[in-house]
mmCIF file of C-alpha atoms in Angstrom:
data_model
loop_
_atom_site.group_PDB
_atom_site.id
_atom_site.type_symbol
_atom_site.label_atom_id
_atom_site.label_comp_id
_atom_site.label_asym_id
_atom_site.label_seq_id
_atom_site.Cartn_x
_atom_site.Cartn_y
_atom_site.Cartn_z
ATOM 1 C CA UNK A 1 -19.270 -41.748 7.373
ATOM 2 C CA UNK A 2 -17.981 -38.361 6.262
ATOM 3 C CA UNK A 3 -15.069 -38.426 8.671
ATOM 4 C CA UNK A 4 -13.997 -35.496 10.881
ATOM 5 C CA UNK A 5 -15.157 -32.246 9.333
ATOM 6 C CA UNK A 6 -13.368 -28.956 9.850
ATOM 7 C CA UNK A 7 -14.207 -25.449 8.747
ATOM 8 C CA UNK A 8 -12.947 -23.203 7.308
ATOM 9 C CA UNK A 9 -10.172 -25.017 5.412
ATOM 10 C CA UNK A 10 -8.303 -21.765 5.055
ATOM 11 C CA UNK A 11 -8.438 -18.602 7.072
ATOM 12 C CA UNK A 12 -6.532 -15.366 6.535
ATOM 13 C CA UNK A 13 -6.939 -12.658 9.075
ATOM 14 C CA UNK A 14 -5.251 -9.607 10.398
ATOM 15 C CA UNK A 15 -3.532 -9.469 13.782
ATOM 16 C CA UNK A 16 -5.939 -8.569 16.575
ATOM 17 C CA UNK A 17 -8.927 -10.229 14.930
ATOM 18 C CA UNK A 18 -10.942 -13.054 16.524
ATOM 19 C CA UNK A 19 -10.622 -16.349 14.758
ATOM 20 C CA UNK A 20 -13.083 -19.336 15.316
ATOM 21 C CA UNK A 21 -12.281 -22.793 14.010
ATOM 22 C CA UNK A 22 -14.959 -25.466 13.916
ATOM 23 C CA UNK A 23 -15.009 -29.188 14.127
ATOM 24 C CA UNK A 24 -17.557 -31.921 13.777
ATOM 25 C CA UNK A 25 -16.181 -35.313 15.054
ATOM 26 C CA UNK A 26 -17.175 -38.702 13.807
ATOM 27 C CA UNK A 27 -20.539 -39.834 15.174
ATOM 28 C CA UNK A 28 -20.126 -42.169 18.152
ATOM 29 C CA UNK A 29 -16.626 -41.027 19.047
ATOM 30 C CA UNK A 30 -16.449 -39.671 22.603
ATOM 31 C CA UNK A 31 -13.029 -38.071 22.540
ATOM 32 C CA UNK A 32 -12.027 -35.002 20.585
ATOM 33 C CA UNK A 33 -8.654 -33.460 20.192
ATOM 34 C CA UNK A 34 -7.308 -30.113 18.881
ATOM 35 C CA UNK A 35 -3.738 -30.032 17.527
ATOM 36 C CA UNK A 36 -1.587 -27.390 16.022
ATOM 37 C CA UNK A 37 1.130 -28.151 13.471
ATOM 38 C CA UNK A 38 4.061 -25.935 12.563
ATOM 39 C CA UNK A 39 7.349 -26.673 10.864
ATOM 40 C CA UNK A 40 9.236 -25.417 13.983
ATOM 41 C CA UNK A 41 7.279 -27.329 16.718
ATOM 42 C CA UNK A 42 5.715 -30.232 14.808
ATOM 43 C CA UNK A 43 2.342 -31.450 15.931
ATOM 44 C CA UNK A 44 1.222 -30.263 19.350
ATOM 45 C CA UNK A 45 -1.760 -31.271 21.327
ATOM 46 C CA UNK A 46 -3.661 -28.160 22.539
ATOM 47 C CA UNK A 47 -6.627 -29.605 24.318
ATOM 48 C CA UNK A 48 -8.837 -32.647 24.419
ATOM 49 C CA UNK A 49 -12.341 -33.480 25.481
ATOM 50 C CA UNK A 50 -13.867 -36.686 26.718
ATOM 51 C CA UNK A 51 -17.686 -36.893 26.610
ATOM 52 C CA UNK A 52 -17.763 -33.159 25.882
ATOM 53 C CA UNK A 53 -15.791 -32.282 29.016
ATOM 54 C CA UNK A 54 -12.300 -30.630 28.712
ATOM 55 C CA UNK A 55 -9.864 -32.974 30.304
ATOM 56 C CA UNK A 56 -6.501 -31.366 29.649
ATOM 57 C CA UNK A 57 -5.858 -27.946 28.308
ATOM 58 C CA UNK A 58 -2.261 -27.613 29.360
ATOM 59 C CA UNK A 59 -1.212 -27.463 25.734
ATOM 60 C CA UNK A 60 -3.190 -24.270 25.059
ATOM 61 C CA UNK A 61 -0.543 -21.601 24.517
ATOM 62 C CA UNK A 62 -2.138 -18.840 26.444
ATOM 63 C CA UNK A 63 -5.395 -17.140 27.506
ATOM 64 C CA UNK A 64 -5.959 -15.974 24.002
ATOM 65 C CA UNK A 65 -6.919 -19.511 23.124
ATOM 66 C CA UNK A 66 -10.181 -21.111 24.194
ATOM 67 C CA UNK A 67 -12.083 -24.243 23.192
ATOM 68 C CA UNK A 68 -15.589 -25.386 23.741
ATOM 69 C CA UNK A 69 -17.616 -28.534 23.060
ATOM 70 C CA UNK A 70 -21.291 -27.772 23.660
ATOM 71 C CA UNK A 71 -22.437 -31.157 22.405
ATOM 72 C CA UNK A 72 -21.086 -34.488 21.132
ATOM 73 C CA UNK A 73 -21.138 -33.324 17.466
ATOM 74 C CA UNK A 74 -19.512 -29.924 17.583
ATOM 75 C CA UNK A 75 -16.433 -28.159 18.933
ATOM 76 C CA UNK A 76 -14.801 -24.753 18.499
ATOM 77 C CA UNK A 77 -11.325 -23.350 18.952
ATOM 78 C CA UNK A 78 -11.228 -19.658 19.278
ATOM 79 C CA UNK A 79 -8.249 -17.267 19.249
ATOM 80 C CA UNK A 80 -8.849 -13.764 20.424
ATOM 81 C CA UNK A 81 -6.872 -11.680 19.619
ATOM 82 C CA UNK A 82 -4.935 -13.408 17.000
ATOM 83 C CA UNK A 83 -1.252 -12.821 16.411
ATOM 84 C CA UNK A 84 1.117 -13.665 13.513
ATOM 85 C CA UNK A 85 2.785 -16.457 15.613
ATOM 86 C CA UNK A 86 -0.572 -18.244 15.724
ATOM 87 C CA UNK A 87 -0.163 -19.005 12.001
ATOM 88 C CA UNK A 88 -0.235 -22.785 11.653
ATOM 89 C CA UNK A 89 -2.444 -25.682 10.536
ATOM 90 C CA UNK A 90 -4.976 -26.642 13.184
ATOM 91 C CA UNK A 91 -6.269 -30.232 13.247
ATOM 92 C CA UNK A 92 -9.228 -31.643 14.997
ATOM 93 C CA UNK A 93 -9.274 -35.409 15.641
ATOM 94 C CA UNK A 94 -11.647 -37.809 17.240
ATOM 95 C CA UNK A 95 -11.489 -41.275 18.621
ATOM 96 C CA UNK A 96 -13.516 -43.897 20.512
ATOM 97 C CA UNK A 97 -11.703 -43.493 23.732
ATOM 98 C CA UNK A 98 -8.898 -41.138 24.595
ATOM 99 C CA UNK A 99 -5.498 -42.489 23.661
ATOM 100 C CA UNK A 100 -6.046 -46.303 23.550
ATOM 101 C CA UNK A 101 -7.508 -46.261 20.122
ATOM 102 C CA UNK A 102 -6.517 -44.744 16.800
ATOM 103 C CA UNK A 103 -7.412 -41.054 16.153
ATOM 104 C CA UNK A 104 -9.127 -39.882 13.013
ATOM 105 C CA UNK A 105 -7.962 -36.521 11.830
ATOM 106 C CA UNK A 106 -9.835 -33.884 9.929
ATOM 107 C CA UNK A 107 -8.244 -32.150 6.911
ATOM 108 C CA UNK A 108 -7.143 -29.213 9.003
ATOM 109 C CA UNK A 109 -7.546 -25.415 8.927
ATOM 110 C CA UNK A 110 -4.625 -23.482 7.584
ATOM 111 C CA UNK A 111 -4.618 -20.186 9.527
ATOM 112 C CA UNK A 112 -2.560 -17.238 8.413
ATOM 113 C CA UNK A 113 -2.429 -14.200 10.644
ATOM 114 C CA UNK A 114 -0.826 -11.125 8.969
ATOM 115 C CA UNK B 1 10.697 -32.794 24.872
ATOM 116 C CA UNK B 2 9.590 -35.214 22.162
ATOM 117 C CA UNK B 3 8.473 -38.665 23.451
ATOM 118 C CA UNK B 4 8.726 -40.221 20.081
ATOM 119 C CA UNK B 5 11.541 -39.248 17.752
ATOM 120 C CA UNK B 6 11.756 -40.626 14.214
ATOM 121 C CA UNK B 7 14.876 -41.424 12.340
ATOM 122 C CA UNK B 8 15.854 -40.619 9.678
ATOM 123 C CA UNK B 9 14.255 -37.158 9.253
ATOM 124 C CA UNK B 10 14.170 -37.739 5.499
ATOM 125 C CA UNK B 11 14.424 -40.795 3.334
ATOM 126 C CA UNK B 12 14.512 -40.994 -0.488
ATOM 127 C CA UNK B 13 14.355 -44.338 -2.253
ATOM 128 C CA UNK B 14 13.527 -45.801 -5.571
ATOM 129 C CA UNK B 15 10.027 -47.265 -6.318
ATOM 130 C CA UNK B 16 9.938 -50.896 -5.522
ATOM 131 C CA UNK B 17 12.535 -50.723 -2.730
ATOM 132 C CA UNK B 18 11.743 -51.179 0.920
ATOM 133 C CA UNK B 19 11.593 -48.224 3.332
ATOM 134 C CA UNK B 20 12.379 -48.483 7.026
ATOM 135 C CA UNK B 21 11.740 -45.798 9.533
ATOM 136 C CA UNK B 22 12.536 -45.931 13.179
ATOM 137 C CA UNK B 23 11.046 -44.385 16.326
ATOM 138 C CA UNK B 24 12.576 -44.087 19.706
ATOM 139 C CA UNK B 25 10.789 -43.110 22.861
ATOM 140 C CA UNK B 26 11.761 -42.359 26.501
ATOM 141 C CA UNK B 27 9.244 -43.719 28.892
ATOM 142 C CA UNK B 28 7.053 -46.789 29.222
ATOM 143 C CA UNK B 29 4.039 -46.961 26.941
ATOM 144 C CA UNK B 30 0.732 -48.642 26.642
ATOM 145 C CA UNK B 31 0.733 -48.514 22.849
ATOM 146 C CA UNK B 32 2.587 -47.000 19.957
ATOM 147 C CA UNK B 33 0.896 -45.763 16.754
ATOM 148 C CA UNK B 34 2.073 -44.936 13.291
ATOM 149 C CA UNK B 35 0.409 -42.312 11.115
ATOM 150 C CA UNK B 36 0.970 -41.100 7.596
ATOM 151 C CA UNK B 37 0.429 -37.513 6.445
ATOM 152 C CA UNK B 38 0.243 -36.603 2.757
ATOM 153 C CA UNK B 39 1.212 -33.031 1.871
ATOM 154 C CA UNK B 40 -1.634 -30.648 2.812
ATOM 155 C CA UNK B 41 -3.720 -33.281 4.429
ATOM 156 C CA UNK B 42 -4.592 -34.606 7.962
ATOM 157 C CA UNK B 43 -2.844 -37.522 9.546
ATOM 158 C CA UNK B 44 -4.117 -41.006 8.719
ATOM 159 C CA UNK B 45 -3.807 -43.863 11.182
ATOM 160 C CA UNK B 46 -1.795 -46.871 9.893
ATOM 161 C CA UNK B 47 -1.120 -49.254 12.725
ATOM 162 C CA UNK B 48 -1.443 -49.496 16.518
ATOM 163 C CA UNK B 49 0.811 -51.876 18.371
ATOM 164 C CA UNK B 50 0.380 -52.586 22.028
ATOM 165 C CA UNK B 51 3.206 -52.855 24.516
ATOM 166 C CA UNK B 52 2.800 -56.617 24.833
ATOM 167 C CA UNK B 53 3.028 -57.097 21.060
ATOM 168 C CA UNK B 54 6.313 -57.404 19.225
ATOM 169 C CA UNK B 55 5.284 -57.308 15.571
ATOM 170 C CA UNK B 56 2.218 -56.374 13.572
ATOM 171 C CA UNK B 57 1.402 -56.493 9.873
ATOM 172 C CA UNK B 58 -0.970 -54.634 7.730
ATOM 173 C CA UNK B 59 -0.718 -55.209 3.990
ATOM 174 C CA UNK B 60 2.671 -53.934 2.896
ATOM 175 C CA UNK B 61 3.364 -52.455 6.304
ATOM 176 C CA UNK B 62 5.177 -54.201 9.050
ATOM 177 C CA UNK B 63 5.721 -52.648 12.521
ATOM 178 C CA UNK B 64 8.016 -54.033 15.197
ATOM 179 C CA UNK B 65 8.192 -52.965 18.807
ATOM 180 C CA UNK B 66 11.154 -53.456 21.209
ATOM 181 C CA UNK B 67 10.116 -52.227 24.605
ATOM 182 C CA UNK B 68 13.539 -53.133 26.118
ATOM 183 C CA UNK B 69 15.165 -50.673 23.673
ATOM 184 C CA UNK B 70 12.206 -48.371 23.674
ATOM 185 C CA UNK B 71 12.062 -48.371 19.898
ATOM 186 C CA UNK B 72 9.808 -49.222 17.070
ATOM 187 C CA UNK B 73 10.287 -49.565 13.331
ATOM 188 C CA UNK B 74 7.903 -49.177 10.401
ATOM 189 C CA UNK B 75 8.817 -51.123 7.220
ATOM 190 C CA UNK B 76 7.078 -50.452 3.907
ATOM 191 C CA UNK B 77 7.762 -53.215 1.429
ATOM 192 C CA UNK B 78 7.643 -52.781 -2.382
ATOM 193 C CA UNK B 79 7.289 -49.040 -2.139
ATOM 194 C CA UNK B 80 5.070 -47.071 -4.507
ATOM 195 C CA UNK B 81 4.975 -43.437 -5.534
ATOM 196 C CA UNK B 82 1.769 -43.044 -3.583
ATOM 197 C CA UNK B 83 3.683 -43.959 -0.381
ATOM 198 C CA UNK B 84 5.407 -40.506 -0.601
ATOM 199 C CA UNK B 85 4.404 -38.774 2.631
ATOM 200 C CA UNK B 86 5.507 -37.980 6.147
ATOM 201 C CA UNK B 87 5.307 -40.734 8.672
ATOM 202 C CA UNK B 88 4.852 -40.162 12.390
ATOM 203 C CA UNK B 89 5.051 -42.380 15.449
ATOM 204 C CA UNK B 90 2.943 -41.458 18.521
ATOM 205 C CA UNK B 91 3.097 -42.800 21.996
ATOM 206 C CA UNK B 92 0.671 -42.498 24.876
ATOM 207 C CA UNK B 93 3.016 -42.384 27.775
ATOM 208 C CA UNK B 94 3.547 -38.694 28.624
ATOM 209 C CA UNK B 95 0.876 -37.625 31.034
ATOM 210 C CA UNK B 96 -1.767 -39.661 29.272
ATOM 211 C CA UNK B 97 -1.294 -37.577 26.132
ATOM 212 C CA UNK B 98 -0.636 -38.980 22.636
ATOM 213 C CA UNK B 99 2.719 -37.366 21.651
ATOM 214 C CA UNK B 100 3.877 -37.317 18.094
ATOM 215 C CA UNK B 101 7.390 -37.208 16.825
ATOM 216 C CA UNK B 102 8.700 -34.824 14.257
ATOM 217 C CA UNK B 103 8.174 -37.393 11.461
ATOM 218 C CA UNK B 104 10.093 -38.981 8.664
ATOM 219 C CA UNK B 105 9.610 -37.473 5.157
ATOM 220 C CA UNK B 106 9.599 -40.332 2.699
ATOM 221 C CA UNK B 107 10.069 -39.715 -0.958
ATOM 222 C CA UNK B 108 9.571 -42.502 -3.489
ATOM 223 C CA UNK B 109 11.290 -41.817 -6.747
ATOM 224 C CA UNK B 110 9.795 -43.340 -9.934
#
């Protein structure tokens, strides 16, 4: 298995632009998680899906952030408009079932908003 | 607030020595997990220990869990340079979310 796949690996954009991050979870996993990691705040859970349905998006910072999972093999995290404070590494992870099993993380997308 | 908090924040030891990292948490849990993160990479799952378990081993890793003290420890024996990484504990108690601590940065000196 190729593991969790994320794209792009690096993204540099200007403030105000739309940013879309992509994730392909491990086949057969029914839970998908989006995290953000910064030096100041550590690793934060933004949103998670179970069977393609968003379960908890309380970690999404504000309305500028949105996430979708149109099918079991694809998810997107969109930031519109982006701001410098959104600069971080964004990780996607998947697991067999929510939090009772280990999570498999992708390599992350390093986002820089100038 | 952080559910899991690691201690120490940073640890530097010589290759071959044992490394011990601790994690404390605040509320009851179903399980506790340890992850490793190499610089510039995603997190890698190491061990999951359930609330009814007290100790678990995996290769050179040993994890203990003391639910009465709400704490866990990760021991890496016979450390190697490749063990240099950040180590995180994660608990599943807070609102059914997996909450990660700030991590311990481990450096193994050759």
